[in-house]
Amino acid sequence: MTKKAAFLLFSFTALRLLLAFVWPAGIDEAYAISISPDWSLSYFDHPPGVFTIAGLARLVSGSNSASILRIPFVLLGTASAWLIYDITRRAYDSSAAFWALAWYSIAPFFLISAGLFVVPDGPLNFGLLATLWILLPGILEPKYKLEPFRYGAAGIFLAISLASKYQAVAFFASIGIFTLLNKNNRAWLRSPAIFTTIIIGLAGLIPVLIWNGSHDWISFGFQSGRAGTTGLQLFPLNFLTTLVGQMAYLLPGTWIVAMACSLKGVSKAKSSADSLFSWLTIVLPLAFLLIALVSERSLPHWSMGGFLFGFPLVGQWTSRQSKTHLSIIKKVWASAALLLSIAAIGVGLQFKDAIFTRAIFKEPPSIDRNWQLQDWGSLPKLWNDFGKPANIVTRSWMVGAKAGYTLGPSAKILPLNDPRHYQFMAAPNQSGYLAIEPIDPRINEKEAINAFSDLLVSNGWEPQGEPAIVEQRSQTYSRFKIIGIGVRRAAGSQGQGAALNPNG
């Protein structure tokens, strides 16, 4: 690795470590952290990878803080960055490798989410890249004889990918298409060695299949239904939203170059490397763009596992252009890197403590009143005032995620609706129940309490005693409030909540 590339690698690792201690835990992270102590073969939302890593990090560190538990994911992001560099260097040259690393480092999704947060994308990306890195010599030079242990090692990393996120299946499809269309690689279809990789890789799905088979295939049903496809009806607005989201997650220029190069590579590739990266890049984004067109809702980040392999193409393209436009490219990249770094730190600080809006507004704007975007430091006091009851009743899994993350594994979360994996966690301790609900600080407290009490009653819970409210503040700002109501199960009711109602 060149000195410039190494400097880039460690600089952005340092930035992500800084961000790990600046950004509050979001909903998805809080959820992953809160359910990770209750280890399972698989989970309602995803395969076990992210939850296992978070659980082990908690066990080793003794901490429940997202800042600490993010560190393994930061390191996975660094390992993925190095793999992108070395894969590109092997396929092209060190100049292309440097630029592949450079554009990867400032792609917003890979900088902040996949390279930082406690989410499945970090282990997914690392596993896929490690698999390709091991097999690459045999792909680019079919006559090159890979040692047998390489196929086994590749299978292990492929298993890690499949045990992290279902999108890893697209890697199989992409490699399969590439192999069928490139006659020099078709010998793989008769090779027992490559089937060793596939068989070991598929072992990563065994825990997922076992768990789903004993839970009515609920995870597969949930994931397949998330896109909300509705037959032949078209949703152009959702398509455009997904398209713009993909561009924003990569940066528009990176998205355009990656798509243009991959479309060219699948039609008339100049080399095996071009063809390989093009098929690995194009399959997932096009599939999800098609899904977006025929569905009411979809998320842009679903396709990022494909764009991961577009960076070698973007690096090679940039290297070629740098021969005549190096000064412009350097200025564009440096400007984007500086602005994104400042923005990432600034947004984290804003979410954490509203440092910018407090200097402008007397009353918090709506974004500062969003309970999803900040830590719940006031909740432990409310919990303590009620005697630290073991069971927390919440409106949904999202409120439960923030509560479970804040209070730690000693609190059992019982969502009234959409319980996600909480419905499969250990049965609640019977030593007390506290229902909580975050509310906007501007609404009438009495009306909010009455509305929440009505919701509890309609779900089989009886309010007990006097409710209480705590305030989450950032100095002069009241950002949101949390209602606390002691409850018990109504007579003759089994109660609603995750652990009490396994079928959700």
Short mmCIF file of N, CA, C and O in Angstrom, two decimals, residues 7-23 74 78 105-106 111-112 115-116 336-346:
data_model
loop_
_atom_site.label_atom_id
_atom_site.label_comp_id
_atom_site.label_asym_id
_atom_site.label_seq_id
_atom_site.Cartn_x
_atom_site.Cartn_y
_atom_site.Cartn_z
N PHE A 7 -2.22 6.82 4.41
CA PHE A 7 -2.63 8.04 5.11
C PHE A 7 -4.14 8.23 5.00
O PHE A 7 -4.82 8.57 5.98
N LEU A 8 -4.66 8.00 3.81
CA LEU A 8 -6.10 8.12 3.58
C LEU A 8 -6.86 7.12 4.44
O LEU A 8 -7.87 7.46 5.08
N LEU A 9 -6.39 5.89 4.45
CA LEU A 9 -7.06 4.83 5.20
C LEU A 9 -7.14 5.16 6.68
O LEU A 9 -8.22 5.07 7.30
N PHE A 10 -6.04 5.58 7.26
CA PHE A 10 -6.02 5.83 8.70
C PHE A 10 -6.69 7.15 9.06
O PHE A 10 -7.25 7.28 10.16
N SER A 11 -6.66 8.12 8.15
CA SER A 11 -7.34 9.40 8.42
C SER A 11 -8.84 9.19 8.53
O SER A 11 -9.49 9.74 9.45
N PHE A 12 -9.41 8.41 7.63
CA PHE A 12 -10.85 8.21 7.67
C PHE A 12 -11.26 7.22 8.76
O PHE A 12 -12.39 7.28 9.25
N THR A 13 -10.34 6.35 9.15
CA THR A 13 -10.61 5.52 10.34
C THR A 13 -10.71 6.42 11.57
O THR A 13 -11.61 6.26 12.40
N ALA A 14 -9.78 7.38 11.68
CA ALA A 14 -9.81 8.31 12.81
C ALA A 14 -11.10 9.14 12.79
O ALA A 14 -11.70 9.39 13.85
N LEU A 15 -11.52 9.57 11.61
CA LEU A 15 -12.76 10.34 11.50
C LEU A 15 -13.95 9.52 11.97
O LEU A 15 -14.81 10.01 12.74
N ARG A 16 -14.04 8.27 11.55
CA ARG A 16 -15.17 7.44 11.94
C ARG A 16 -15.14 7.14 13.44
O ARG A 16 -16.19 7.06 14.09
N LEU A 17 -13.95 7.00 14.01
CA LEU A 17 -13.86 6.80 15.46
C LEU A 17 -14.36 8.05 16.19
O LEU A 17 -15.03 7.94 17.23
N LEU A 18 -14.04 9.22 15.66
CA LEU A 18 -14.54 10.45 16.25
C LEU A 18 -16.06 10.50 16.16
O LEU A 18 -16.75 10.82 17.14
N LEU A 19 -16.59 10.15 14.98
CA LEU A 19 -18.04 10.16 14.80
C LEU A 19 -18.73 9.16 15.71
O LEU A 19 -19.87 9.37 16.14
N ALA A 20 -18.02 8.07 16.03
CA ALA A 20 -18.60 7.06 16.92
C ALA A 20 -18.93 7.64 18.29
O ALA A 20 -19.85 7.18 18.97
N PHE A 21 -18.19 8.66 18.69
CA PHE A 21 -18.41 9.27 20.00
C PHE A 21 -19.22 10.57 19.91
O PHE A 21 -19.47 11.20 20.93
N VAL A 22 -19.60 10.94 18.70
CA VAL A 22 -20.37 12.17 18.50
C VAL A 22 -21.83 11.86 18.23
O VAL A 22 -22.73 12.49 18.80
N TRP A 23 -22.10 10.89 17.36
CA TRP A 23 -23.48 10.61 16.96
C TRP A 23 -24.23 9.83 18.04
O TRP A 23 -23.74 8.82 18.55
N VAL A 74 -16.37 0.03 13.04
CA VAL A 74 -15.40 0.96 12.44
C VAL A 74 -14.22 0.17 11.87
O VAL A 74 -13.75 0.43 10.75
N THR A 78 -12.74 -0.18 8.04
CA THR A 78 -11.34 0.01 7.64
C THR A 78 -10.83 -1.19 6.86
O THR A 78 -10.15 -1.04 5.84
N SER A 105 -14.04 6.19 0.55
CA SER A 105 -13.89 6.81 1.86
C SER A 105 -14.86 7.96 2.09
O SER A 105 -15.23 8.24 3.24
N ILE A 106 -15.29 8.63 1.00
CA ILE A 106 -16.19 9.78 1.18
C ILE A 106 -17.60 9.51 0.69
O ILE A 106 -18.43 10.43 0.65
N LEU A 111 -19.16 5.85 4.59
CA LEU A 111 -18.46 6.62 5.62
C LEU A 111 -19.19 6.55 6.95
O LEU A 111 -18.59 6.32 8.00
N ILE A 112 -20.51 6.71 6.92
CA ILE A 112 -21.26 6.88 8.15
C ILE A 112 -22.00 5.61 8.57
O ILE A 112 -21.89 5.15 9.70
N GLY A 115 -19.72 1.94 7.59
CA GLY A 115 -18.39 1.96 8.19
C GLY A 115 -18.36 2.43 9.62
O GLY A 115 -17.28 2.67 10.17
N LEU A 116 -19.54 2.54 10.25
CA LEU A 116 -19.58 3.11 11.59
C LEU A 116 -20.67 2.51 12.47
O LEU A 116 -20.40 2.09 13.61
N ALA A 336 -15.20 17.77 -1.57
CA ALA A 336 -16.23 16.85 -1.10
C ALA A 336 -15.83 16.23 0.23
O ALA A 336 -16.66 16.11 1.15
N ALA A 337 -14.57 15.83 0.36
CA ALA A 337 -14.10 15.20 1.60
C ALA A 337 -14.20 16.16 2.77
O ALA A 337 -14.65 15.79 3.86
N LEU A 338 -13.80 17.41 2.56
CA LEU A 338 -13.84 18.41 3.64
C LEU A 338 -15.28 18.71 4.05
O LEU A 338 -15.61 18.71 5.24
N LEU A 339 -16.13 18.96 3.06
CA LEU A 339 -17.52 19.30 3.36
C LEU A 339 -18.24 18.15 4.05
O LEU A 339 -18.99 18.36 5.02
N LEU A 340 -18.02 16.92 3.57
CA LEU A 340 -18.69 15.77 4.17
C LEU A 340 -18.19 15.51 5.59
O LEU A 340 -18.98 15.15 6.47
N SER A 341 -16.91 15.69 5.81
CA SER A 341 -16.36 15.47 7.15
C SER A 341 -16.93 16.48 8.13
O SER A 341 -17.35 16.13 9.24
N ILE A 342 -16.95 17.75 7.72
CA ILE A 342 -17.50 18.80 8.59
C ILE A 342 -18.99 18.55 8.82
O ILE A 342 -19.49 18.67 9.95
N ALA A 343 -19.70 18.20 7.74
CA ALA A 343 -21.14 17.95 7.87
C ALA A 343 -21.43 16.77 8.79
O ALA A 343 -22.36 16.82 9.61
N ALA A 344 -20.64 15.69 8.66
CA ALA A 344 -20.87 14.50 9.49
C ALA A 344 -20.68 14.82 10.97
O ALA A 344 -21.47 14.41 11.82
N ILE A 345 -19.63 15.58 11.28
CA ILE A 345 -19.40 15.97 12.67
C ILE A 345 -20.49 16.93 13.14
O ILE A 345 -21.05 16.78 14.24
N GLY A 346 -20.82 17.90 12.29
CA GLY A 346 -21.83 18.90 12.66
C GLY A 346 -23.20 18.28 12.89
O GLY A 346 -23.90 18.62 13.86
#
